[in-house]
Each structure stands twice: as C-alpha cells, then as structure tokens.
Short mmCIF file of C-alpha atoms and ligand atoms in Angstrom, two decimals:
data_model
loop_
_atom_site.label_atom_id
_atom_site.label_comp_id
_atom_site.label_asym_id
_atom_site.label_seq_id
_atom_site.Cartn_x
_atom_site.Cartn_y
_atom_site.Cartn_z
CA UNK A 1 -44.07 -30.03 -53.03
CA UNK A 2 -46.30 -26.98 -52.71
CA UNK A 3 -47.96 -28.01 -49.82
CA UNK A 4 -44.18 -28.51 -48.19
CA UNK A 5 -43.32 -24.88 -49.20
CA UNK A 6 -46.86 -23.30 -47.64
CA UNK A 7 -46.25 -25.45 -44.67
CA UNK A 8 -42.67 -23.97 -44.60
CA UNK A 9 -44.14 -20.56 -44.94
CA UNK A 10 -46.63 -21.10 -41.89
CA UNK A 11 -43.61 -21.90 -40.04
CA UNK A 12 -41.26 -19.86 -40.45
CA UNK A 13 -43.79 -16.65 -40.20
CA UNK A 14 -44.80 -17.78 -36.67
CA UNK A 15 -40.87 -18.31 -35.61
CA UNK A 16 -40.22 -16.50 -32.62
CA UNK A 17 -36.37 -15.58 -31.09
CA UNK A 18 -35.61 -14.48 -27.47
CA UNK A 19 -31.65 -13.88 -28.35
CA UNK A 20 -29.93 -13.09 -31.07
CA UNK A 21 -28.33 -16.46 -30.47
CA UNK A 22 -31.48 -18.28 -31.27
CA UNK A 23 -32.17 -16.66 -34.52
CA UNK A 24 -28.88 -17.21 -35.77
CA UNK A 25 -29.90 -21.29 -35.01
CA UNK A 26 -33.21 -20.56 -36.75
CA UNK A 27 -30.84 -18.72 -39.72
CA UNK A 28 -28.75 -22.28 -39.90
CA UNK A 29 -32.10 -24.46 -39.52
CA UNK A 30 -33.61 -22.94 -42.78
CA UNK A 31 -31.25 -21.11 -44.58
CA UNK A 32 -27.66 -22.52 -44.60
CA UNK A 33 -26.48 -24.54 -46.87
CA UNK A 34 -27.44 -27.67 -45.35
CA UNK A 35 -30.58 -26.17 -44.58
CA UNK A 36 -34.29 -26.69 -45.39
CA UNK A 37 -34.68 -24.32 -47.93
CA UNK A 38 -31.45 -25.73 -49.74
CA UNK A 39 -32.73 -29.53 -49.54
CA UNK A 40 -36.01 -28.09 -51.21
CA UNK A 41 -33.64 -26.51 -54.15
CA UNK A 42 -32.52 -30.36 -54.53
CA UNK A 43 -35.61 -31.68 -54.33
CA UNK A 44 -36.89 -29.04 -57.48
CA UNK A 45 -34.83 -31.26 -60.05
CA UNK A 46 -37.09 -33.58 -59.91
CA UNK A 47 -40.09 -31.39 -60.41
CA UNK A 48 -41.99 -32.01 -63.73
CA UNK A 49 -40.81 -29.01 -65.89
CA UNK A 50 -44.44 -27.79 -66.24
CA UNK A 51 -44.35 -26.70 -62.56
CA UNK A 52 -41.07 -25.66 -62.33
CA UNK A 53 -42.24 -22.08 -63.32
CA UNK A 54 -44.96 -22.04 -60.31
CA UNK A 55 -42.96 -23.96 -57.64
CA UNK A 56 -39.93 -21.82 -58.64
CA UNK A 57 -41.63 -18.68 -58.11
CA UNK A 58 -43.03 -20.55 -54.56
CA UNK A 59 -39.64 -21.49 -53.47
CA UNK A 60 -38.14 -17.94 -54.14
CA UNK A 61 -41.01 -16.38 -52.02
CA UNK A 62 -40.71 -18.91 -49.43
CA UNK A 63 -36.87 -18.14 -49.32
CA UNK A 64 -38.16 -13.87 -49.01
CA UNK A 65 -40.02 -14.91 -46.11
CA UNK A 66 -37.06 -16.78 -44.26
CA UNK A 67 -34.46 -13.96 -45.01
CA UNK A 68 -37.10 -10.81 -44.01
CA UNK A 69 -38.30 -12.96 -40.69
CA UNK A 70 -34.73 -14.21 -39.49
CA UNK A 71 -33.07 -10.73 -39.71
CA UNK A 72 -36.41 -8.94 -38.51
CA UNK A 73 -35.84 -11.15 -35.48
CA UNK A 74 -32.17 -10.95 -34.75
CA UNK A 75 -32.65 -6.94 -34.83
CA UNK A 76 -35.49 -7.27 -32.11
CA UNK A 77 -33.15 -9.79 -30.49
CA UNK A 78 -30.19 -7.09 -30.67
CA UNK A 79 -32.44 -4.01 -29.33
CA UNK A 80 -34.29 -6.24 -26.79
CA UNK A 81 -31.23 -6.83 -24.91
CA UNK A 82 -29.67 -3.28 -25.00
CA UNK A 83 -32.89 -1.60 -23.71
CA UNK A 84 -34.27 -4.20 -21.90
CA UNK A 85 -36.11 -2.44 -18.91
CA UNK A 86 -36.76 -5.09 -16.68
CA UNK A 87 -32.65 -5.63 -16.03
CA UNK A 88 -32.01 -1.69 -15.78
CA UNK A 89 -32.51 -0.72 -12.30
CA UNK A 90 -32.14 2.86 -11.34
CA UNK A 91 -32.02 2.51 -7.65
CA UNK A 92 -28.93 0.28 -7.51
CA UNK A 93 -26.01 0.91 -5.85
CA UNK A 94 -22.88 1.96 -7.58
CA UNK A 95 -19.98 -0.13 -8.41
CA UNK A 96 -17.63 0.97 -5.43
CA UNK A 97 -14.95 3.46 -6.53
CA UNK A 98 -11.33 1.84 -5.03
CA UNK A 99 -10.08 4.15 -3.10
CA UNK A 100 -6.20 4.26 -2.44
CA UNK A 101 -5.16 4.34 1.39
CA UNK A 102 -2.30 5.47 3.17
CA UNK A 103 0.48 3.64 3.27
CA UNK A 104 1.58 1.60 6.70
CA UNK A 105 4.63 3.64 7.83
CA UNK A 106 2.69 6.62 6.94
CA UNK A 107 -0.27 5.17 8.77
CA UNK A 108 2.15 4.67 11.83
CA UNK A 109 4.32 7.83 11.83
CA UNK A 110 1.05 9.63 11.91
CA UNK A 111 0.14 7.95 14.82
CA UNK A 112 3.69 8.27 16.68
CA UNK A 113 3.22 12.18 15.64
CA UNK A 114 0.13 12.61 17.40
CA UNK A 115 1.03 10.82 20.38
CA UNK A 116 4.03 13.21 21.10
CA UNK A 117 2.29 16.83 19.69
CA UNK A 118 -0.01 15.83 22.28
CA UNK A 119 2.79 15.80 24.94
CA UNK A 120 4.22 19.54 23.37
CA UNK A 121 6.42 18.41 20.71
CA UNK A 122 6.40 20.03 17.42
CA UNK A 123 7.88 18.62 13.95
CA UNK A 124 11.18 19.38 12.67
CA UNK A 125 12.93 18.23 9.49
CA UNK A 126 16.17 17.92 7.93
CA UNK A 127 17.75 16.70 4.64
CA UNK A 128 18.79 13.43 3.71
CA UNK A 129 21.59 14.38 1.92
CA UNK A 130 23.80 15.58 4.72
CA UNK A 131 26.97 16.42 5.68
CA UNK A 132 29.36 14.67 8.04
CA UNK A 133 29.26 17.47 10.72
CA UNK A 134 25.22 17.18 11.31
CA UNK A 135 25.27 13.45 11.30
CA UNK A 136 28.38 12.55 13.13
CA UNK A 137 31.25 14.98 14.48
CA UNK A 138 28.51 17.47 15.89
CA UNK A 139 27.08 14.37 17.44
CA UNK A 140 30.08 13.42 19.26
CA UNK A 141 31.44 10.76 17.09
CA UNK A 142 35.36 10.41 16.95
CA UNK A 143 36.71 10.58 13.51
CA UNK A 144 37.53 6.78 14.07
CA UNK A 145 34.41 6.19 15.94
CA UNK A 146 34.01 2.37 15.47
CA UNK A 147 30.39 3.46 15.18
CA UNK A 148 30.89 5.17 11.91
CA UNK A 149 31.66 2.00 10.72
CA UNK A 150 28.68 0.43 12.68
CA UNK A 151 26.04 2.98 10.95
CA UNK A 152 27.65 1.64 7.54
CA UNK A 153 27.05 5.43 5.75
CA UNK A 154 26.63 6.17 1.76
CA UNK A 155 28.92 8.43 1.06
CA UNK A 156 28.05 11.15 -2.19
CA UNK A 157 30.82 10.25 -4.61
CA UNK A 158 32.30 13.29 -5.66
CA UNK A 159 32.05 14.61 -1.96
CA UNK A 160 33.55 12.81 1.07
CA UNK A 161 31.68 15.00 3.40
CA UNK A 162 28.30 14.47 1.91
CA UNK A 163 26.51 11.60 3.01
CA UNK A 164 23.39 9.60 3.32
CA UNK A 165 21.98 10.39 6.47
CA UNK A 166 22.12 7.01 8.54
CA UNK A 167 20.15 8.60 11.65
CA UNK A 168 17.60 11.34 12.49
CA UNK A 169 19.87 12.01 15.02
CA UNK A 170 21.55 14.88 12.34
CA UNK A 171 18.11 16.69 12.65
CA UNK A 172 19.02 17.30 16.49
CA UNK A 173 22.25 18.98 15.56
CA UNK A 174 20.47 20.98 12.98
CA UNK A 175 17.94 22.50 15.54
CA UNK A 176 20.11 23.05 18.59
CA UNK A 177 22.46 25.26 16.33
CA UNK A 178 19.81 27.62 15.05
CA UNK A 179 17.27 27.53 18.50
CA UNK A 180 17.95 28.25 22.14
CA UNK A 181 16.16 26.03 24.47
CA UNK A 182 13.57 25.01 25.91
CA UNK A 183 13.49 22.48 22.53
CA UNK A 184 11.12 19.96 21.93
CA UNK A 185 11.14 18.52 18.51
CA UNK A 186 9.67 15.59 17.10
CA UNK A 187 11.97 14.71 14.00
CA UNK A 188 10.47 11.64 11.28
CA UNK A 189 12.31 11.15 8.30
CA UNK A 190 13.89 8.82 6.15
CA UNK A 191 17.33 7.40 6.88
CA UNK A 192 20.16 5.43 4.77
CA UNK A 193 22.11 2.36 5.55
CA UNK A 194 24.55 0.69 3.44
CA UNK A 195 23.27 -2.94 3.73
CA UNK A 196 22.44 -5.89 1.33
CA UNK A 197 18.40 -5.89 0.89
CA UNK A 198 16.50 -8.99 3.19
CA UNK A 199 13.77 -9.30 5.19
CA UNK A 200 15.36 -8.47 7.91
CA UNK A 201 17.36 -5.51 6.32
CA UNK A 202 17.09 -2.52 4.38
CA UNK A 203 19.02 0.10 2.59
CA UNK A 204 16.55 2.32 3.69
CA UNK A 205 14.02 2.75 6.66
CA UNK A 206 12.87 5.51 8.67
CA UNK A 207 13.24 6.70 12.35
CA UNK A 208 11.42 9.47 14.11
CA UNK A 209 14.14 11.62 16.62
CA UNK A 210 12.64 13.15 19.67
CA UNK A 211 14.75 15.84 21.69
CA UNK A 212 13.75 17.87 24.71
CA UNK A 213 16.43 20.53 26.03
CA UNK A 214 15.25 22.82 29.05
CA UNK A 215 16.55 23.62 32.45
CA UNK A 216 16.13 20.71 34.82
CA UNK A 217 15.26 18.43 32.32
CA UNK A 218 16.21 14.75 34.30
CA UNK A 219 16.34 11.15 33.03
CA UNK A 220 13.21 10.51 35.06
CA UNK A 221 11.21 12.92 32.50
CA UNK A 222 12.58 10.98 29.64
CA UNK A 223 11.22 7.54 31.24
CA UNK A 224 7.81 8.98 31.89
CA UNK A 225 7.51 10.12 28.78
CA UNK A 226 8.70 7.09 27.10
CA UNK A 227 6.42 4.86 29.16
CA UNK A 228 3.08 7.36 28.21
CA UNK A 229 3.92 6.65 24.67
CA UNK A 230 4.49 2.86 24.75
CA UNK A 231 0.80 3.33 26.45
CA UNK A 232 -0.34 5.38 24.17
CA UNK A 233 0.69 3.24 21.21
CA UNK A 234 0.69 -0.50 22.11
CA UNK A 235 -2.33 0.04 24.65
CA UNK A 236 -2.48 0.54 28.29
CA UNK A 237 -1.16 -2.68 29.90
CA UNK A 238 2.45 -2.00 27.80
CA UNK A 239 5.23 -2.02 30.55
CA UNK A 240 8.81 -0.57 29.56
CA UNK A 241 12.15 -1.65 30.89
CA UNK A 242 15.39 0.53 30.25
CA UNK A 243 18.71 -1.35 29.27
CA UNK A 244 21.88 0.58 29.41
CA UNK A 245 23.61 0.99 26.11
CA UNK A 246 25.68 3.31 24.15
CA UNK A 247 25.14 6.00 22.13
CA UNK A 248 28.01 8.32 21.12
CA UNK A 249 25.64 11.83 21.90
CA UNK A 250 23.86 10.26 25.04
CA UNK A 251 24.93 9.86 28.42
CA UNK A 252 23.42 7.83 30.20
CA UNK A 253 22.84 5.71 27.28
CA UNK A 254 19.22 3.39 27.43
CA UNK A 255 17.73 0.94 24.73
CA UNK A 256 13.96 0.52 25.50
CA UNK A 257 11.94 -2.43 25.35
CA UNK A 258 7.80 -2.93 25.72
CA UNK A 259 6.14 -6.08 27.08
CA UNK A 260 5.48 -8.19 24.08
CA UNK A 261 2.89 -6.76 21.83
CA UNK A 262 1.49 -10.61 21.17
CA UNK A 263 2.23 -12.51 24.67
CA UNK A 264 1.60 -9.18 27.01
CA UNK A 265 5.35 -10.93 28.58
CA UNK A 266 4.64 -14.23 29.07
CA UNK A 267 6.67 -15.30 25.94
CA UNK A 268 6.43 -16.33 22.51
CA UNK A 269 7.98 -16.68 18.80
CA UNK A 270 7.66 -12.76 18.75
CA UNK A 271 9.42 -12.18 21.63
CA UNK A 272 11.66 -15.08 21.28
CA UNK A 273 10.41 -16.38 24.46
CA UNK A 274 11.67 -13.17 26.62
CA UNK A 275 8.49 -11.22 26.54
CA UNK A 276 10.17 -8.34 25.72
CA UNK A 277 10.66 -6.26 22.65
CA UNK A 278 13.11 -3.90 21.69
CA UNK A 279 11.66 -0.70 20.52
CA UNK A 280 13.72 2.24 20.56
CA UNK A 281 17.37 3.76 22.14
CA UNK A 282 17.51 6.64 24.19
CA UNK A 283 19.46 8.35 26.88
CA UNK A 284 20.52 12.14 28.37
CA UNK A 285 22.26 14.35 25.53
CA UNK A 286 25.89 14.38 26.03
CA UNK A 287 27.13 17.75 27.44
CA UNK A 288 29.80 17.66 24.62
CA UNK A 289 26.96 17.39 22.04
CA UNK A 290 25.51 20.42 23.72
CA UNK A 291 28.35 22.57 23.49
CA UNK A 292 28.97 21.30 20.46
CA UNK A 293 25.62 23.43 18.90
CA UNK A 294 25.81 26.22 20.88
CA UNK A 295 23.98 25.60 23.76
CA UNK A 296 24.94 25.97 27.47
CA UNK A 297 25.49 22.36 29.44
CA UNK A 298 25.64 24.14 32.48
CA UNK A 299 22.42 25.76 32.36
CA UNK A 300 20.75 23.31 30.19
CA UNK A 301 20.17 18.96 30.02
CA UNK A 302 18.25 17.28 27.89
CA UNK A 303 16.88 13.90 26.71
CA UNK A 304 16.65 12.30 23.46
CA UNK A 305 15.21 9.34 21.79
CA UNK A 306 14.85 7.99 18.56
CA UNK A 307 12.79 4.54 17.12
CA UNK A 308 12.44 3.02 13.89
CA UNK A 309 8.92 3.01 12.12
CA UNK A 310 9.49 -0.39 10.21
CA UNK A 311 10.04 -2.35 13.51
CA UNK A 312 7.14 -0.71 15.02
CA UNK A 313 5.11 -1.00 12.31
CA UNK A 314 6.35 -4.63 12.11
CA UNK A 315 5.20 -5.41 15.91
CA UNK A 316 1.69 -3.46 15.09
CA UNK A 317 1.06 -5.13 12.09
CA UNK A 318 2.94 -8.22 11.65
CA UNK A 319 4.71 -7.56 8.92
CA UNK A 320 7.08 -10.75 7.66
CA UNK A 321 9.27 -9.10 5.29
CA UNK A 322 10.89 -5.27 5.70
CA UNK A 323 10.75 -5.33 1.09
CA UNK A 324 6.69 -5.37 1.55
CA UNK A 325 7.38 -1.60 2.53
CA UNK A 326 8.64 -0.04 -0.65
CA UNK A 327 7.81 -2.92 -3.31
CA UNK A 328 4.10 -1.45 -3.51
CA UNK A 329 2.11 -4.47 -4.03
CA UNK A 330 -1.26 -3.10 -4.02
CA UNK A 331 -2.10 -6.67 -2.56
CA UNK A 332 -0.55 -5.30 0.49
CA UNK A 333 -1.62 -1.73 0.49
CA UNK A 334 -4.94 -2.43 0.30
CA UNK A 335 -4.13 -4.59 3.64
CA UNK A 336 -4.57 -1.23 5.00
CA UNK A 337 -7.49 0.59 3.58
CA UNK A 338 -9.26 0.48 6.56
CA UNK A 339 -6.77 1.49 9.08
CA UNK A 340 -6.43 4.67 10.46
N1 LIG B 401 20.33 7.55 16.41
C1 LIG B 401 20.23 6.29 17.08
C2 LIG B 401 20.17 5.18 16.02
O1 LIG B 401 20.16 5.44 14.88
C3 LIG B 401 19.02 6.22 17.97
C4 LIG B 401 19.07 7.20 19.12
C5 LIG B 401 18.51 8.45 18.99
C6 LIG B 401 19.66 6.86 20.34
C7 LIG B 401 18.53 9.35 20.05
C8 LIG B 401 19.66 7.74 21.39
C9 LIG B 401 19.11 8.98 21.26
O2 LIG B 401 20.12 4.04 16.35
#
C-alpha cells in the first residue's frame, strides 16, 4: 500500500497540462470521487490498524500533492493561453471596419446630377407637401383633367388643396414664378402616388425634373441634350428614339426610349423583345404654362424633361423588386458598397 501511494506521488508530481481542459481530466483521474485517490480511501479499511496511523498520514499527503499540482497546473493552463506570445501577432491586419455605402437611388441621382451640371444645369428643390396650384393648375391641368385622376394624388386631409406632390414637375412652376429666364434647373426629389405597394409599384419613388427656358430654345436642343445624357449614362453606343405623347404642360409632347441596356436592341426579356426601353417623357413647355408663371411665350420657349430614378436604377442595376428600395435590407445595401 505504501509503495502504491509513493508511486502515486511520483506521478502525479511529474503530471504535466497544456490546457486547462487537460488538468481538469487529470483533476477527475485522481481526485473525483471515482478517482484514484478515493479507491485508495477504500482500499485503507482493510489496512491492519497498526498502520493505519502511518498510511493515513501517507494518503493525506499524497492527496496535498494532487490538490497543490492539479490547481498549480490549471492556473498555468489559464495564464498560458491569455498571454500566449507565439499566437499574438502585432503586425496583423485589422479586422475590417464595415463601412456603410450610399444607397442605390442616391448612388444614381448623383450620377444623373453630374451628368446635367456638366451641361449648365444647377439644382433646384421644392416641397413635397404641395399645393394644387404648383403641381397641377399652374401646370396646365383642367380642373377635370382626366390626368388628375391618372397621377392618383394624396390629398392632406384637413386641406383639399394640399397634396402629395405626384411629379417634380411642381418644382418647374415654383422656379419660373420667382426667376426670369434663361432657366436651367435640374430638379430631384421625391414624389407621391396613391397606389397599392408591388414590385412593380410604389407609393413613393422619385423623379429628377429638368427645365431649360431661354430665347430660341428649339425641340432640337432638347433631343441633343437628351441623347448626350443617355450617352453619358448607359455608355456611348445608347441610341434614343422620341415617341409622341402627352403631357398636359408640354407641347410637343415626347416619351423617350434608349436601346436596351442588356441586348444593345437586338431584343430580350428586358426589353420584351423590342430593344427598346422607356426611360423618361419630355416635350416643349406649353406657352400656357409659361404665361401661367410669369414669363413671356413670345419672347421665350423652353424644354422640359423629367425621368424616374427607380426605373433607371432598375435598368442599371437589375433590380427585381421596386420594395428592395426603402425596405433597407442591409443584404442589399451592401450590394452597393463598392459602387460609385
Ligand atoms: N411629370 C411627368 C410625369 O410625372 C414627366 C414629365 C416631366 C413629362 C417634364 C414632360 C416634361 O410623368
């Protein structure tokens, strides 16, 4: 029995632990209560009773030992791994900070922006809470215009007049009757449509309004300038065709479409097999509309255009579903991080 305990005591003094993991085995080896140290405190029952006083005093030491070496290791075990040199290295890189990034329509207004300051338009702004004059009479529409009905407006409750901007086209009104011409504004903004929420559909979008007013301003100008942008935006091959159309404060009316963005024309799903896409309606401000705001219509003419950013950011970027835009999945946003 005493040469089991100082065997025991050989072993347990040379025990070595490289986790704290593996002392806590060595802790359940010897100590527990199925341990070896407990099977030797059966095993001292049936020690004569005049050794019980030496092997006694054996086993208690014995039982020291274990205790002092097991926690002596898990503490090394503990500090080992919190200081351990070898896996701290200084000259790693940093965990990458995420950074946010602008949003698509943002991304995309920015770059419609650009294209036209380039060109000598400068940004003007309205509110979106409007009142019928900007958005409609001042524009030309008849106080039964079917296309009140066709822009489907929010009204303000408490207010028939005051509305939900459904168009950009309000921020025209607001500029001609405050600034002579020449005018060339570049108006982005967000615009309101009552409509039931789809893919296809939204209760809100956004346009951006472009208006030039000078002396000899022609419907030629307007188609140059239109094509430069289409250019400018879907790249250099883009051709343009003109449709005629109807606006209420244009005549000539236009609706514009580019060669498909995917096909270049020859047709696919995008383009529903035309090779065209429709992009934008334009056309030559009504004289009414200019008289309307102040301005002369027999000195002055002017053009004016306006485009929605969803469906162009929807051609650029391929996006299915017209919700992705204000849902802000970060899945999606981050879609964009590296975009301009
Ligand atoms: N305001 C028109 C719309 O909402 C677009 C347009 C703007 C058409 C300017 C012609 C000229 O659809």
């Amino acid at each position: 029995m005493i040469e089991k305990i100082h065997h025991l005591m050989q072993e347990i003094a040379n025990l070595e632990a490289k986790s704290a993991q593996e002392a806590e085995i060595l802790r359940i080896k010897y100590l527990s209560k199925k341990g070896e140290i407990s099977q030797l405190m059966n095993d001292f029952r049936s020690v004569p009773a005049e050794l019980k006083k030496e092997v006694g005093m054996k086993i208690n030491e014995l039982k020291t030992l274990a205790h002092e070496k097991i926690n002596a290791l898990k503490e090394n075990a503990d500090t080992a791994s919190s200081t351990d040199e070898a896996s701290l290295d200084l000259t790693r890189t940093p965990y990458p900070t995420p950074l946010g990034s602008r949003h698509p329509l943002t991304i995309v207004k920015n770059e419609i922006v650009d294209i036209f300051s380039r060109l000598g338009f400068t940004l003007a702004e309205g509110p979106e809470v409007e009142d019928d004059w900007h958005v409609y009479s001042s524009l030309n529409f008849a106080d039964d215009h079917p296309a009140r009905d066709m822009q489907d407006t929010f009204f303000v409750e408490t207010h028939p007049d005051i509305i939900l901007r459904s168009h950009t086209s309000s921020v025209q009104s607001r500029v001609m009757e405050t600034t002579q011409p020449p005018i060339r504004i570049l108006c982005p903004g967000r615009v309101y449509r009552n409509e039931a929420v789809s893919a296809r559909a939204h209760c809100f979008f956004h346009q951006v309004e472009g208006l030039y007013i000078d002396k000899n301003v022609s419907f030629t100008d307007l188609k140059q300038v239109l094509l430069l942008f289409a250019q400018e935006l879907f790249g250099p091959d883009t051709k343009i065709r003109l449709r005629p159309s109807y606006f209420p404060f244009t005549e000539p009316s236009a609706e514009m479409d580019v060669s498909c963005t995917i096909c270049g024309g020859k047709g696919c799903s995008m383009c529903k097999g035309s090779g065209w896409l429709e992009i934008l309606g334009c056309g030559m401000v009504d004289p009414a509309v200019l008289e309307a705001n102040g301005i002369d219509s027999n000195v002055y003419t002017g053009y004016a255009f306006g485009m929605g950013i969803e469906r162009i950011t929807n051609l650029k970027y391929q996006v299915k579903d017209l919700r992705m835009f204000s849902e802000n999945d970060v899945r999606f946003l981050d879609e964009f991080v590296s975009a301009r």
